[in-house]
Amino acid sequence: MAEIHNYTINFGPQHPAAHGVLRLILEMDGETVVRADPHVGLLHRATEKLAESKPFNQSIGYMDRLDYVSMMCNEHGYVMAIEKLLGAEVPLRAQYIRVMFDEITRILNHLMWIGTHGLDIGAMTMFLYAFREREDLMDMYEAVSGARMHATYYRVGGVARDLPEVMPRYERSKWHDEDDVKRMNANREGSLLDFIHDFTERFPACVDEYETLLTENRIWRQRTVGIGTVSPERALQLGFTGPMLRGSGVEWDLRKKQPYEVYDRLDFDIPVGVNGDCYDRYLVRIEEMRQANRIIRQCVDWLRDNPGPVMVDDHKIAAPPREAMKAGMEGLIHHFKLFSEGYQVPEGEAYAAVEHPKGEFGIYLLSDGANKPYRLKIRAPGFAHLSAMDEMVRGHMLADVVAVIGTQDIVFGEIDR
Amino acid sequence: MSVRYQKLADLIVDRLGALVQRHVVARGELTIEVAAADLIEAMTRLRDLPEFGFDQLVDLCGVDYASYRNGGWEGARFAAVYHLLSVANNRRLRVRAFATDDDYPVLPTVTAIWSSANWYEREAFDLFGLLFDGHPDLRRILTDYGFVGHPFRKDFPLEGHVEMRYDPEQRRVIYQPVTIEPRVNQPRVIRDDHRYAGQGE
């Protein structure tokens, strides 16, 4: 009988199921994976070193480009670390706006995840459904910051500007006649908050729709139940955070356990899995979308009733209003100093973590008192998750590798940094 | 918050004794410094003693102190900073360990204590040239195949040393010395700000 050896296959870096530029060296025994060796770094841009070479405020935009499907949460971690070092107090309204956009981002991220995860393991329709809702969420981003994805909206000491009073509307064109435009603008007649309110009314039904497609679906269950099982002990050992850790049954969520901003004033629940397989993580993320919707709704209600400043009133770290800059000498000097040299951050170190849609996103900031960070370390949740790839796929079939990549919710912008 | 961490600091000093070289409580965070030789002993106790229960290594990163305060740093140049998290006790802890030799920085590996250290140590090795003694697979992770140098060291230029382009004559991708000029738009400025006097360390 001929002797059969293990053989090695190369998966990626250009593969539709690799979620970017993952290169996997898989050692196979027949169709069973014996060893997986992920090669990362193909998208390495040295964000941390770049940040060390420019004033603090100029790196906020880089944070969007880390995990490019949950932009504002990345910014949040970064500005929180600087605020911690500066000792800056953020106005309450800005905190609510941040929390609201964090949760909008969470839905945005989870929709992207369910779309691509579904696409990878044979549920094509999910992708189209998820992108339908993402469009509205990205309109919210655009209304508030002018950009659909890379918003650069959060600032040290608050947010860049208050929520707009008018929602941008569609205009008549050669593709859309009067009736079309009227229908498309139906929920855009009021302010941004009205638009978000309308979204929170609609969204739970959308989640129900996704669940009818997947939760009881036989194919979906066969592809996810019992795949990539991680015990709670191993999940902690491997540095798992976020839905990956909760899927394994560990009740740990920074929003509840170490609340930041106004999460301690809001009412929401933390879903936890039981078996720690791909299916449980799917259920956790689906429930997280519902809970995020609840949080958004509470924020909308609060923001409607409570106008106020959205930026700290300290012109050493926040730009003075345009009028003050044009009319007064002091405002002009503040503006000039802030946009040329930036601000000095006191010597010391801080670690600020937020509950990012993918897990714990942390920023470790070491300052030596200069106007630029001395060392910035980005703790990306995906990096720890991907490092467990070998353990999670060992003994599974080749097709399950794709399911595990999907369930880890891998995005290379944050892993390679 | 700070009171909680002051209590934790006292507890750690009590239980670990001489293993802790220095400890600082600032901004609601606790940092301890441990000698490289004592690292494994200290980390094992921090994980296993139930009053600490640091069951998760959240982050590990290298730091190069070469140009700290524009060159005013005295002491070892390289350090590894560990961020620990206790899920059971809801506590965080930062541990710093300096590598004694600046030319050949070595620290013991903590992969046997926390599995997540594997890739983090590879990253610190790749970017800073920190060596982790006993690591099962200390390869480069983020930089290119065949990369030379450790890019996050402070003496490594931001532009790098080589750039890559397609050469139509040789009909392949080649490396060449960088052609862009180093440029600093905003200089690095440290001011003694009276508002922050007495803060920090």
Coordinates of C-alpha atoms in Angstrom, one line a residue:
Chain A
M1 CA 0.0 0.0 0.0
A2 CA 1.3 3.4 -0.9
E3 CA 2.3 5.6 2.0
I4 CA 0.3 8.7 2.3
H5 CA 1.9 11.8 3.8
N6 CA 0.4 15.0 5.2
Y7 CA 0.5 17.7 2.7
T8 CA 0.5 21.5 3.0
I9 CA -1.8 23.9 1.4
N10 CA -1.6 27.6 1.1
F11 CA -4.8 29.5 1.8
G12 CA -4.8 33.2 0.8
P13 CA -3.6 35.9 1.1
Q14 CA -6.0 36.7 -1.7
H15 CA -9.0 34.6 -1.0
P16 CA -12.6 35.7 -0.7
A17 CA -13.1 33.9 2.6
A18 CA -9.9 35.2 4.1
H19 CA -11.6 38.5 5.2
G20 CA -8.7 40.6 3.8
V21 CA -5.2 39.5 3.6
L22 CA -4.9 36.4 5.8
R23 CA -2.4 33.8 4.6
L24 CA -2.9 30.4 6.2
I25 CA -0.4 27.6 5.8
L26 CA -2.5 24.5 6.5
E27 CA -1.0 21.1 7.1
M28 CA -3.6 18.6 6.1
D29 CA -4.2 14.9 6.6
G30 CA -6.7 14.1 3.9
E31 CA -9.3 16.8 4.5
T32 CA -8.5 17.2 8.2
V33 CA -6.4 20.1 9.4
V34 CA -3.4 18.9 11.4
R35 CA -1.8 22.3 12.0
A36 CA -2.7 25.9 10.9
D37 CA -0.1 28.6 10.8
P38 CA -1.6 32.0 10.1
H39 CA 0.8 34.5 8.5
V40 CA -0.3 38.1 9.3
G41 CA 1.3 41.5 8.7
L42 CA 0.5 41.9 5.0
L43 CA -1.5 45.0 5.9
H44 CA 1.1 46.3 8.5
R45 CA 1.2 50.1 8.3
A46 CA 3.0 50.8 11.6
T47 CA 0.1 52.9 12.9
E48 CA 1.7 53.0 16.3
K49 CA 5.0 54.4 15.0
L50 CA 3.2 56.9 12.8
A51 CA 1.2 58.1 15.8
E52 CA 4.4 58.6 17.7
S53 CA 5.6 61.1 15.0
K54 CA 2.6 63.5 15.1
P55 CA 0.6 65.5 17.7
F56 CA -2.1 63.7 19.5
N57 CA -5.1 65.0 17.7
Q58 CA -3.7 64.1 14.2
S59 CA -3.9 60.4 14.9
I60 CA -7.6 60.2 15.6
G61 CA -8.2 59.6 11.9
Y62 CA -5.7 56.7 11.9
M63 CA -7.8 55.0 14.5
D64 CA -10.8 54.7 12.0
R65 CA -8.6 52.8 9.7
L66 CA -7.6 50.1 12.2
D67 CA -10.8 48.1 12.4
Y68 CA -12.4 49.6 9.4
V69 CA -15.9 48.2 10.1
S70 CA -16.2 49.7 13.6
M71 CA -14.6 53.0 13.2
M72 CA -15.9 55.2 16.0
C73 CA -15.2 52.6 18.7
N74 CA -11.5 52.7 17.8
E75 CA -11.5 56.5 18.1
H76 CA -13.3 56.1 21.4
G77 CA -10.5 54.0 22.9
Y78 CA -7.9 56.5 21.7
V79 CA -9.5 59.7 23.0
M80 CA -10.3 58.0 26.3
A81 CA -6.7 57.2 26.9
I82 CA -5.6 60.8 26.2
E83 CA -8.4 62.1 28.4
K84 CA -7.3 59.9 31.2
L85 CA -3.8 61.3 31.0
L86 CA -5.1 64.9 30.7
G87 CA -7.7 64.5 33.4
A88 CA -10.2 66.0 31.0
E89 CA -13.9 65.9 31.9
V90 CA -16.2 65.2 29.0
P91 CA -19.6 66.9 28.9
L92 CA -22.5 64.6 29.6
R93 CA -24.2 65.2 26.3
A94 CA -21.0 64.3 24.5
Q95 CA -20.8 61.1 26.5
Y96 CA -24.3 60.1 25.4
I97 CA -23.5 60.9 21.8
R98 CA -20.4 58.7 22.1
V99 CA -22.3 55.8 23.6
M100 CA -25.1 56.1 21.0
F101 CA -22.5 56.1 18.2
D102 CA -20.6 53.2 19.8
E103 CA -23.8 51.2 19.7
I104 CA -24.6 52.2 16.1
T105 CA -21.1 51.1 15.3
R106 CA -21.7 47.8 17.1
I107 CA -24.7 47.1 14.9
L108 CA -22.7 48.2 11.8
N109 CA -20.0 45.8 12.7
H110 CA -22.3 42.9 13.5
L111 CA -24.2 43.3 10.3
M112 CA -20.9 43.2 8.4
W113 CA -20.0 40.1 10.4
I114 CA -23.2 38.3 9.8
G115 CA -23.2 39.2 6.1
T116 CA -19.7 37.9 5.4
H117 CA -19.9 35.0 7.8
G118 CA -23.1 33.9 6.1
L119 CA -21.6 34.4 2.7
D120 CA -18.6 32.2 3.6
I121 CA -20.6 29.2 4.8
G122 CA -23.4 29.3 2.3
A123 CA -26.1 31.9 3.2
M124 CA -25.8 34.3 0.4
T125 CA -29.0 36.2 1.1
M126 CA -27.8 37.4 4.5
F127 CA -25.2 39.7 2.9
L128 CA -27.9 41.5 0.9
Y129 CA -30.1 41.9 4.0
A130 CA -27.3 43.2 6.2
F131 CA -26.1 45.7 3.7
R132 CA -29.6 47.1 3.4
E133 CA -29.6 48.2 7.1
R134 CA -25.9 49.2 7.0
E135 CA -26.8 51.9 4.4
D136 CA -29.0 53.7 7.0
L137 CA -26.4 53.4 9.7
M138 CA -23.8 54.9 7.4
D139 CA -26.1 57.7 6.6
M140 CA -26.1 58.5 10.3
Y141 CA -22.3 58.6 10.2
E142 CA -22.4 60.8 7.2
A143 CA -25.0 63.2 8.7
V144 CA -22.9 63.7 11.8
S145 CA -19.4 63.8 10.4
G146 CA -19.6 64.1 6.6
A147 CA -18.0 60.7 6.0
R148 CA -19.7 57.4 5.6
M149 CA -16.9 55.3 7.2
H150 CA -13.8 57.1 8.4
A151 CA -15.6 59.6 10.5
T152 CA -12.9 61.2 12.8
Y153 CA -15.8 62.4 14.9
Y154 CA -14.7 61.9 18.5
R155 CA -12.3 64.5 19.8
V156 CA -10.3 64.7 23.0
G157 CA -12.8 66.4 25.4
G158 CA -16.0 65.6 23.5
V159 CA -17.1 65.2 19.9
A160 CA -16.4 67.3 16.9
R161 CA -19.9 68.9 16.7
D162 CA -23.4 68.6 17.9
L163 CA -26.0 66.4 16.1
P164 CA -27.5 68.1 13.1
E165 CA -31.0 69.5 13.2
V166 CA -31.8 68.4 9.6
M167 CA -31.2 65.0 8.0
P168 CA -29.8 65.3 4.5
R169 CA -32.5 64.3 1.9
Y170 CA -32.5 62.7 -1.5
E171 CA -33.1 65.0 -4.5
R172 CA -34.9 64.3 -7.7
S173 CA -32.7 62.9 -10.5
K174 CA -33.2 61.2 -13.8
W175 CA -33.3 57.9 -11.9
H176 CA -35.8 58.9 -9.2
D177 CA -39.0 60.8 -9.9
E178 CA -41.1 62.8 -7.5
D179 CA -42.8 59.8 -6.0
D180 CA -39.6 57.8 -5.5
V181 CA -38.0 60.8 -3.7
K182 CA -41.0 61.3 -1.5
R183 CA -40.9 57.7 -0.5
M184 CA -37.2 57.7 0.1
N185 CA -37.3 60.8 2.2
A186 CA -40.3 59.7 4.3
N187 CA -38.1 59.1 7.4
R188 CA -35.7 62.0 6.7
E189 CA -38.1 64.9 7.3
G190 CA -36.9 65.6 10.8
S191 CA -33.6 65.8 12.6
L192 CA -30.9 63.1 12.8
L193 CA -32.4 61.9 16.1
D194 CA -35.8 61.4 14.4
F195 CA -34.1 59.3 11.8
I196 CA -32.3 57.2 14.4
H197 CA -35.5 56.8 16.3
D198 CA -37.2 55.6 13.2
F199 CA -34.4 53.1 12.7
T200 CA -34.7 51.7 16.2
E201 CA -38.4 51.2 15.5
R202 CA -37.7 49.1 12.4
F203 CA -34.6 47.3 13.4
P204 CA -35.9 44.6 15.8
A205 CA -38.1 43.3 13.0
C206 CA -35.0 43.2 10.7
V207 CA -33.2 41.0 13.3
D208 CA -36.2 38.7 13.4
E209 CA -35.9 38.4 9.7
Y210 CA -32.2 37.4 9.9
E211 CA -33.1 34.9 12.5
T212 CA -35.8 33.3 10.4
L213 CA -33.1 32.8 7.7
L214 CA -30.5 31.3 10.0
T215 CA -31.3 30.3 13.6
E216 CA -33.4 27.2 12.8
N217 CA -31.8 26.6 9.4
R218 CA -30.5 23.1 9.1
I219 CA -27.6 23.9 6.9
W220 CA -26.5 26.8 9.1
R221 CA -26.7 24.6 12.2
Q222 CA -24.7 21.8 10.5
R223 CA -22.0 24.3 9.7
T224 CA -21.8 26.0 13.1
V225 CA -22.9 23.7 15.9
G226 CA -19.9 22.0 17.6
I227 CA -17.4 23.8 15.3
G228 CA -14.5 25.7 16.9
T229 CA -15.5 24.9 20.5
V230 CA -13.5 26.7 23.2
S231 CA -13.9 26.1 26.9
P232 CA -14.1 29.0 29.2
E233 CA -10.7 28.2 30.8
R234 CA -9.0 28.1 27.4
A235 CA -10.8 31.3 26.3
L236 CA -9.3 33.2 29.2
Q237 CA -5.9 31.7 28.6
L238 CA -6.0 32.6 24.9
G239 CA -6.8 36.2 25.7
F240 CA -10.3 36.1 24.2
T241 CA -12.6 39.1 24.9
G242 CA -16.0 40.3 23.7
P243 CA -18.4 37.9 22.0
M244 CA -15.7 35.3 21.7
L245 CA -15.3 35.1 25.5
R246 CA -19.1 35.5 26.2
G247 CA -19.8 32.8 23.6
S248 CA -17.8 30.4 25.9
G249 CA -20.0 31.3 28.8
V250 CA -17.8 33.8 30.7
E251 CA -19.9 36.7 31.7
W252 CA -17.6 39.6 31.1
D253 CA -18.5 42.9 29.4
L254 CA -16.6 46.1 30.1
R255 CA -19.8 48.1 29.7
K256 CA -21.1 46.4 32.8
K257 CA -18.0 45.4 34.7
Q258 CA -15.9 48.5 34.3
P259 CA -18.4 51.0 33.0
Y260 CA -17.1 54.0 31.1
E261 CA -19.0 57.1 29.8
V262 CA -22.7 56.7 30.7
Y263 CA -23.2 52.9 30.4
D264 CA -24.0 52.7 34.1
R265 CA -27.1 54.9 33.5
L266 CA -28.4 52.7 30.8
D267 CA -30.5 49.5 30.9
F268 CA -29.3 46.6 28.8
D269 CA -28.5 42.9 29.2
I270 CA -25.4 40.9 28.4
P271 CA -26.0 37.7 26.4
V272 CA -23.8 34.7 27.3
G273 CA -23.3 31.4 25.4
V274 CA -23.2 27.9 26.8
N275 CA -21.2 25.6 24.5
G276 CA -18.6 28.0 23.1
D277 CA -19.0 26.9 19.5
C278 CA -19.7 29.0 16.4
Y279 CA -23.4 28.7 16.8
D280 CA -23.4 30.1 20.4
R281 CA -21.2 33.0 19.3
Y282 CA -23.7 33.6 16.5
L283 CA -26.6 33.8 19.0
V284 CA -24.6 36.1 21.3
R285 CA -23.9 38.5 18.5
I286 CA -27.5 38.5 17.3
E287 CA -28.7 39.3 20.8
E288 CA -26.1 42.0 21.1
M289 CA -27.6 43.7 18.1
R290 CA -31.0 43.8 19.9
Q291 CA -29.4 45.1 23.1
A292 CA -27.5 47.8 21.1
N293 CA -30.8 48.8 19.6
R294 CA -32.2 49.2 23.1
I295 CA -29.3 51.4 24.2
I296 CA -29.5 53.6 21.1
R297 CA -33.2 54.2 21.9
Q298 CA -32.4 55.2 25.5
C299 CA -29.7 57.6 24.2
V300 CA -32.0 59.1 21.6
D301 CA -34.7 59.8 24.3
W302 CA -32.1 61.4 26.6
L303 CA -30.5 63.5 23.9
R304 CA -33.8 64.9 22.7
D305 CA -34.5 66.3 26.2
N306 CA -31.1 67.5 27.2
P307 CA -29.3 70.0 25.0
G308 CA -25.9 71.3 26.1
P309 CA -22.3 71.6 25.2
V310 CA -20.6 68.7 23.4
M311 CA -17.0 69.8 23.9
V312 CA -15.0 70.6 26.9
D313 CA -14.6 74.4 27.5
D314 CA -10.8 74.3 27.7
H315 CA -9.2 75.9 24.7
K316 CA -5.8 74.4 25.6
I317 CA -7.1 71.1 24.2
A318 CA -10.3 72.0 22.3
A319 CA -10.5 74.5 19.5
P320 CA -12.2 77.8 20.3
P321 CA -15.4 78.7 18.4
R322 CA -14.9 80.2 15.0
E323 CA -16.2 83.6 16.0
A324 CA -13.8 83.8 19.0
M325 CA -11.0 82.9 16.7
K326 CA -11.9 85.5 14.1
A327 CA -12.7 88.3 16.6
G328 CA -10.3 87.9 19.5
M329 CA -6.6 87.7 19.9
E330 CA -6.7 85.1 22.6
G331 CA -8.9 82.8 20.5
L332 CA -6.5 83.3 17.5
I333 CA -3.5 82.3 19.6
H334 CA -5.3 79.3 21.0
H335 CA -6.3 78.2 17.6
F336 CA -2.9 78.7 16.2
K337 CA -1.1 76.8 19.0
L338 CA -3.6 74.0 18.9
F339 CA -3.4 73.3 15.2
S340 CA 0.4 73.8 14.9
E341 CA 2.0 72.4 18.0
G342 CA -1.0 70.6 19.6
Y343 CA -1.1 70.2 23.4
Q344 CA 1.2 68.7 25.9
V345 CA 0.1 65.7 27.7
P346 CA 1.5 65.2 31.3
E347 CA 4.1 62.6 31.8
G348 CA 2.8 59.2 32.7
E349 CA 1.0 56.2 31.3
A350 CA -2.6 55.1 30.9
Y351 CA -4.5 52.2 29.6
A352 CA -8.0 52.8 28.4
A353 CA -10.2 50.0 27.2
V354 CA -13.6 50.0 25.5
E355 CA -16.0 47.2 24.7
H356 CA -15.4 47.2 21.0
P357 CA -17.8 45.1 18.9
K358 CA -15.1 42.5 18.5
G359 CA -13.8 42.5 22.1
E360 CA -11.6 44.6 24.3
F361 CA -10.0 47.4 22.4
G362 CA -7.3 49.0 24.5
I363 CA -5.0 51.8 24.1
Y364 CA -1.8 51.9 26.1
L365 CA -0.4 55.4 26.0
L366 CA 3.0 56.3 27.4
S367 CA 3.7 60.1 27.5
D368 CA 6.9 61.8 28.4
G369 CA 5.3 65.2 28.6
A370 CA 5.6 66.1 24.9
N371 CA 3.0 67.0 22.3
K372 CA 3.3 63.6 20.7
P373 CA 2.8 60.2 22.3
Y374 CA 6.1 58.5 23.4
R375 CA 4.7 55.1 22.8
L376 CA 1.2 54.1 21.7
K377 CA 0.2 50.4 21.8
I378 CA -3.0 49.3 20.3
R379 CA -4.5 46.2 21.9
A380 CA -6.6 44.8 19.1
P381 CA -9.0 42.1 20.0
G382 CA -8.7 40.3 16.7
F383 CA -5.0 39.7 17.2
A384 CA -5.5 37.5 20.3
H385 CA -8.4 35.8 18.6
L386 CA -6.5 35.0 15.4
S387 CA -3.6 33.6 17.5
A388 CA -6.0 30.9 18.7
M389 CA -6.7 29.9 15.1
D390 CA -4.4 26.9 15.3
E391 CA -6.1 25.5 18.4
M392 CA -9.6 26.2 17.1
V393 CA -9.3 24.4 13.7
R394 CA -7.1 21.5 14.7
G395 CA -8.9 18.3 13.8
H396 CA -11.7 20.0 11.9
M397 CA -12.3 19.8 8.2
L398 CA -10.9 22.3 5.7
A399 CA -14.4 23.8 5.2
D400 CA -14.6 24.5 8.9
V401 CA -11.6 26.8 8.7
V402 CA -13.8 29.2 6.9
A403 CA -16.4 29.0 9.6
V404 CA -13.9 29.7 12.3
I405 CA -12.5 32.7 10.4
G406 CA -16.0 34.0 10.1
T407 CA -16.9 33.4 13.8
Q408 CA -13.7 35.2 14.9
D409 CA -14.9 38.3 13.1
I410 CA -11.4 38.9 11.7
V411 CA -10.6 42.3 10.2
F412 CA -7.0 42.8 9.2
G413 CA -6.9 46.5 9.7
E414 CA -6.7 46.0 13.4
I415 CA -4.6 42.8 13.5
D416 CA -1.8 44.1 11.3
R417 CA -2.1 47.7 12.5
Chain B
M1 CA -10.9 53.7 42.2
S2 CA -7.4 54.7 43.4
V3 CA -8.3 53.5 46.9
R4 CA -9.1 50.1 45.5
Y5 CA -5.8 49.9 43.7
Q6 CA -3.9 51.2 46.7
K7 CA -5.3 48.2 48.6
L8 CA -4.3 45.9 45.8
A9 CA -0.8 47.4 45.8
D10 CA -0.4 46.8 49.5
L11 CA -1.6 43.2 49.0
I12 CA 0.8 42.6 46.2
V13 CA 3.8 44.1 48.1
D14 CA 2.8 41.9 51.1
R15 CA 2.5 38.6 49.1
L16 CA 5.3 39.1 46.6
G17 CA 7.7 40.9 48.9
A18 CA 11.1 41.6 47.4
L19 CA 9.9 40.5 43.9
V20 CA 8.3 43.9 43.5
Q21 CA 11.0 46.5 42.8
R22 CA 8.7 49.5 42.6
H23 CA 5.0 50.2 42.5
V24 CA 3.0 53.3 41.4
V25 CA -0.7 54.0 41.8
A26 CA -1.8 56.8 39.4
R27 CA -5.0 57.6 37.6
G28 CA -6.7 54.6 39.1
E29 CA -4.1 52.2 37.7
L30 CA -1.5 50.2 39.4
T31 CA 1.9 49.6 37.9
I32 CA 4.6 47.3 39.4
E33 CA 8.1 46.7 38.3
V34 CA 9.7 43.3 38.4
A35 CA 13.3 42.3 37.7
A36 CA 13.6 40.1 34.6
A37 CA 15.1 37.3 36.7
D38 CA 12.0 37.2 39.0
L39 CA 9.4 37.6 36.3
I40 CA 8.3 34.0 36.0
E41 CA 8.0 33.6 39.8
A42 CA 6.0 36.8 40.2
M43 CA 3.7 36.2 37.3
T44 CA 2.9 32.7 38.3
R45 CA 1.9 33.9 41.8
L46 CA -0.1 36.7 40.3
R47 CA -2.1 34.2 38.3
D48 CA -2.4 31.4 40.9
L49 CA -3.0 33.1 44.2
P50 CA -6.8 33.4 44.5
E51 CA -6.6 37.0 46.0
F52 CA -5.1 38.1 42.7
G53 CA -6.4 35.6 40.1
F54 CA -5.0 37.4 37.1
D55 CA -6.2 34.7 34.7
Q56 CA -5.8 36.8 31.5
L57 CA -2.9 38.5 29.8
V58 CA -4.7 41.2 27.9
D59 CA -1.7 42.8 26.3
L60 CA 2.1 42.7 26.1
C61 CA 4.2 45.3 24.4
G62 CA 7.7 46.4 24.1
V63 CA 8.9 49.9 24.9
D64 CA 12.2 51.5 23.8
Y65 CA 13.2 54.3 26.3
A66 CA 16.1 55.5 24.2
S67 CA 14.8 59.0 23.5
Y68 CA 12.5 59.4 26.5
R69 CA 12.3 63.1 27.4
N70 CA 14.6 63.7 24.4
G71 CA 17.4 61.5 25.7
G72 CA 17.2 62.1 29.4
W73 CA 16.5 58.4 30.3
E74 CA 18.8 56.7 32.7
G75 CA 18.6 53.0 33.2
A76 CA 17.9 50.0 30.9
R77 CA 16.7 50.8 27.4
F78 CA 14.2 48.1 26.7
A79 CA 11.2 47.0 28.7
A80 CA 8.2 44.8 28.2
V81 CA 4.9 46.0 29.6
Y82 CA 2.3 43.4 30.6
H83 CA -1.3 44.2 31.1
L84 CA -3.1 41.7 33.3
L85 CA -6.8 41.3 33.9
S86 CA -8.6 39.4 36.6
V87 CA -12.0 38.4 35.5
A88 CA -12.9 36.9 38.8
N89 CA -11.9 39.9 40.9
N90 CA -12.4 42.6 38.3
R91 CA -8.9 44.1 38.6
R92 CA -6.3 45.3 36.2
L93 CA -2.6 45.3 36.8
R94 CA 0.4 46.6 34.7
V95 CA 3.7 44.9 35.1
R96 CA 6.9 46.3 33.7
A97 CA 10.1 44.3 33.3
F98 CA 13.3 45.8 32.0
A99 CA 15.8 43.8 30.0
T100 CA 19.2 44.2 31.7
D101 CA 21.4 44.2 28.6
D102 CA 20.7 46.9 26.1
D103 CA 22.6 45.3 23.2
Y104 CA 21.1 41.9 23.7
P105 CA 17.8 42.4 25.5
V106 CA 16.4 39.1 26.9
L107 CA 13.4 38.4 29.0
P108 CA 11.9 35.0 30.1
T109 CA 8.8 34.0 28.2
V110 CA 5.4 33.9 29.9
T111 CA 3.9 31.6 27.2
A112 CA 3.7 28.8 29.8
I113 CA 1.6 31.0 32.1
W114 CA -0.7 32.5 29.5
S115 CA -1.1 31.1 26.0
S116 CA -2.0 34.5 24.6
A117 CA 1.6 35.6 25.2
N118 CA 2.7 33.6 22.2
W119 CA 1.9 36.1 19.5
Y120 CA 2.4 39.1 21.7
E121 CA 6.0 38.1 22.3
R122 CA 6.6 37.4 18.7
E123 CA 5.3 40.9 18.0
A124 CA 7.6 42.5 20.6
F125 CA 10.5 40.5 19.2
D126 CA 9.7 41.6 15.6
L127 CA 9.2 45.3 16.4
F128 CA 11.8 45.9 19.2
G129 CA 14.2 43.0 19.0
L130 CA 13.3 41.8 22.5
L131 CA 14.2 38.1 22.9
F132 CA 12.0 35.9 24.9
D133 CA 14.0 33.0 26.4
G134 CA 12.1 29.7 26.1
H135 CA 9.5 30.9 23.5
P136 CA 8.4 27.9 21.4
D137 CA 8.3 29.7 18.0
L138 CA 10.0 33.1 18.1
R139 CA 9.6 34.2 14.4
R140 CA 8.8 37.6 13.0
I141 CA 5.1 38.3 12.7
L142 CA 4.1 41.7 11.4
T143 CA 7.0 42.7 9.1
D144 CA 7.8 41.4 5.7
Y145 CA 9.5 38.1 5.0
G146 CA 13.2 38.8 5.0
F147 CA 12.9 42.1 6.8
V148 CA 16.1 43.5 8.4
G149 CA 16.0 45.5 11.6
H150 CA 13.5 46.2 14.3
P151 CA 11.2 49.0 13.1
F152 CA 9.8 50.3 16.3
R153 CA 13.1 51.1 17.9
K154 CA 13.6 54.8 18.3
D155 CA 16.8 54.7 16.2
F156 CA 14.9 53.2 13.2
P157 CA 13.8 56.0 10.9
L158 CA 10.1 56.4 10.2
E159 CA 10.7 56.1 6.5
G160 CA 12.6 52.9 6.9
H161 CA 15.7 51.9 5.0
V162 CA 14.5 50.3 1.9
E163 CA 11.5 50.6 -0.4
M164 CA 10.0 48.2 -2.9
R165 CA 9.0 48.8 -6.5
Y166 CA 8.5 46.9 -9.7
D167 CA 11.5 47.2 -12.0
P168 CA 10.3 46.9 -15.7
E169 CA 13.8 46.1 -17.0
Q170 CA 14.5 43.2 -14.6
R171 CA 10.7 42.4 -14.8
R172 CA 10.5 41.7 -11.0
V173 CA 9.9 43.5 -7.8
I174 CA 13.1 44.9 -6.3
Y175 CA 14.2 46.6 -3.1
Q176 CA 16.1 49.9 -3.2
P177 CA 17.3 52.4 -0.7
V178 CA 14.5 54.9 0.3
T179 CA 14.2 57.9 -2.0
I180 CA 11.9 60.0 0.3
E181 CA 13.5 62.7 2.5
P182 CA 12.9 62.5 6.3
R183 CA 10.6 65.4 7.2
V184 CA 9.2 66.7 10.4
N185 CA 6.2 68.9 10.1
Q186 CA 5.6 69.5 13.8
P187 CA 8.6 69.2 16.1
R188 CA 8.4 67.3 19.3
V189 CA 8.1 69.8 22.2
I190 CA 8.2 69.2 25.9
R191 CA 7.2 72.1 28.1
D192 CA 7.2 72.3 31.8
D193 CA 3.5 73.0 32.3
H194 CA 2.6 74.4 35.7
R195 CA -0.9 72.8 35.3
Y196 CA 0.6 69.4 35.5
A197 CA 3.2 70.1 38.1
G198 CA 3.5 67.2 40.6
Q199 CA 1.5 64.8 38.4
G200 CA 3.0 61.8 36.7
E201 CA 5.8 60.3 38.7

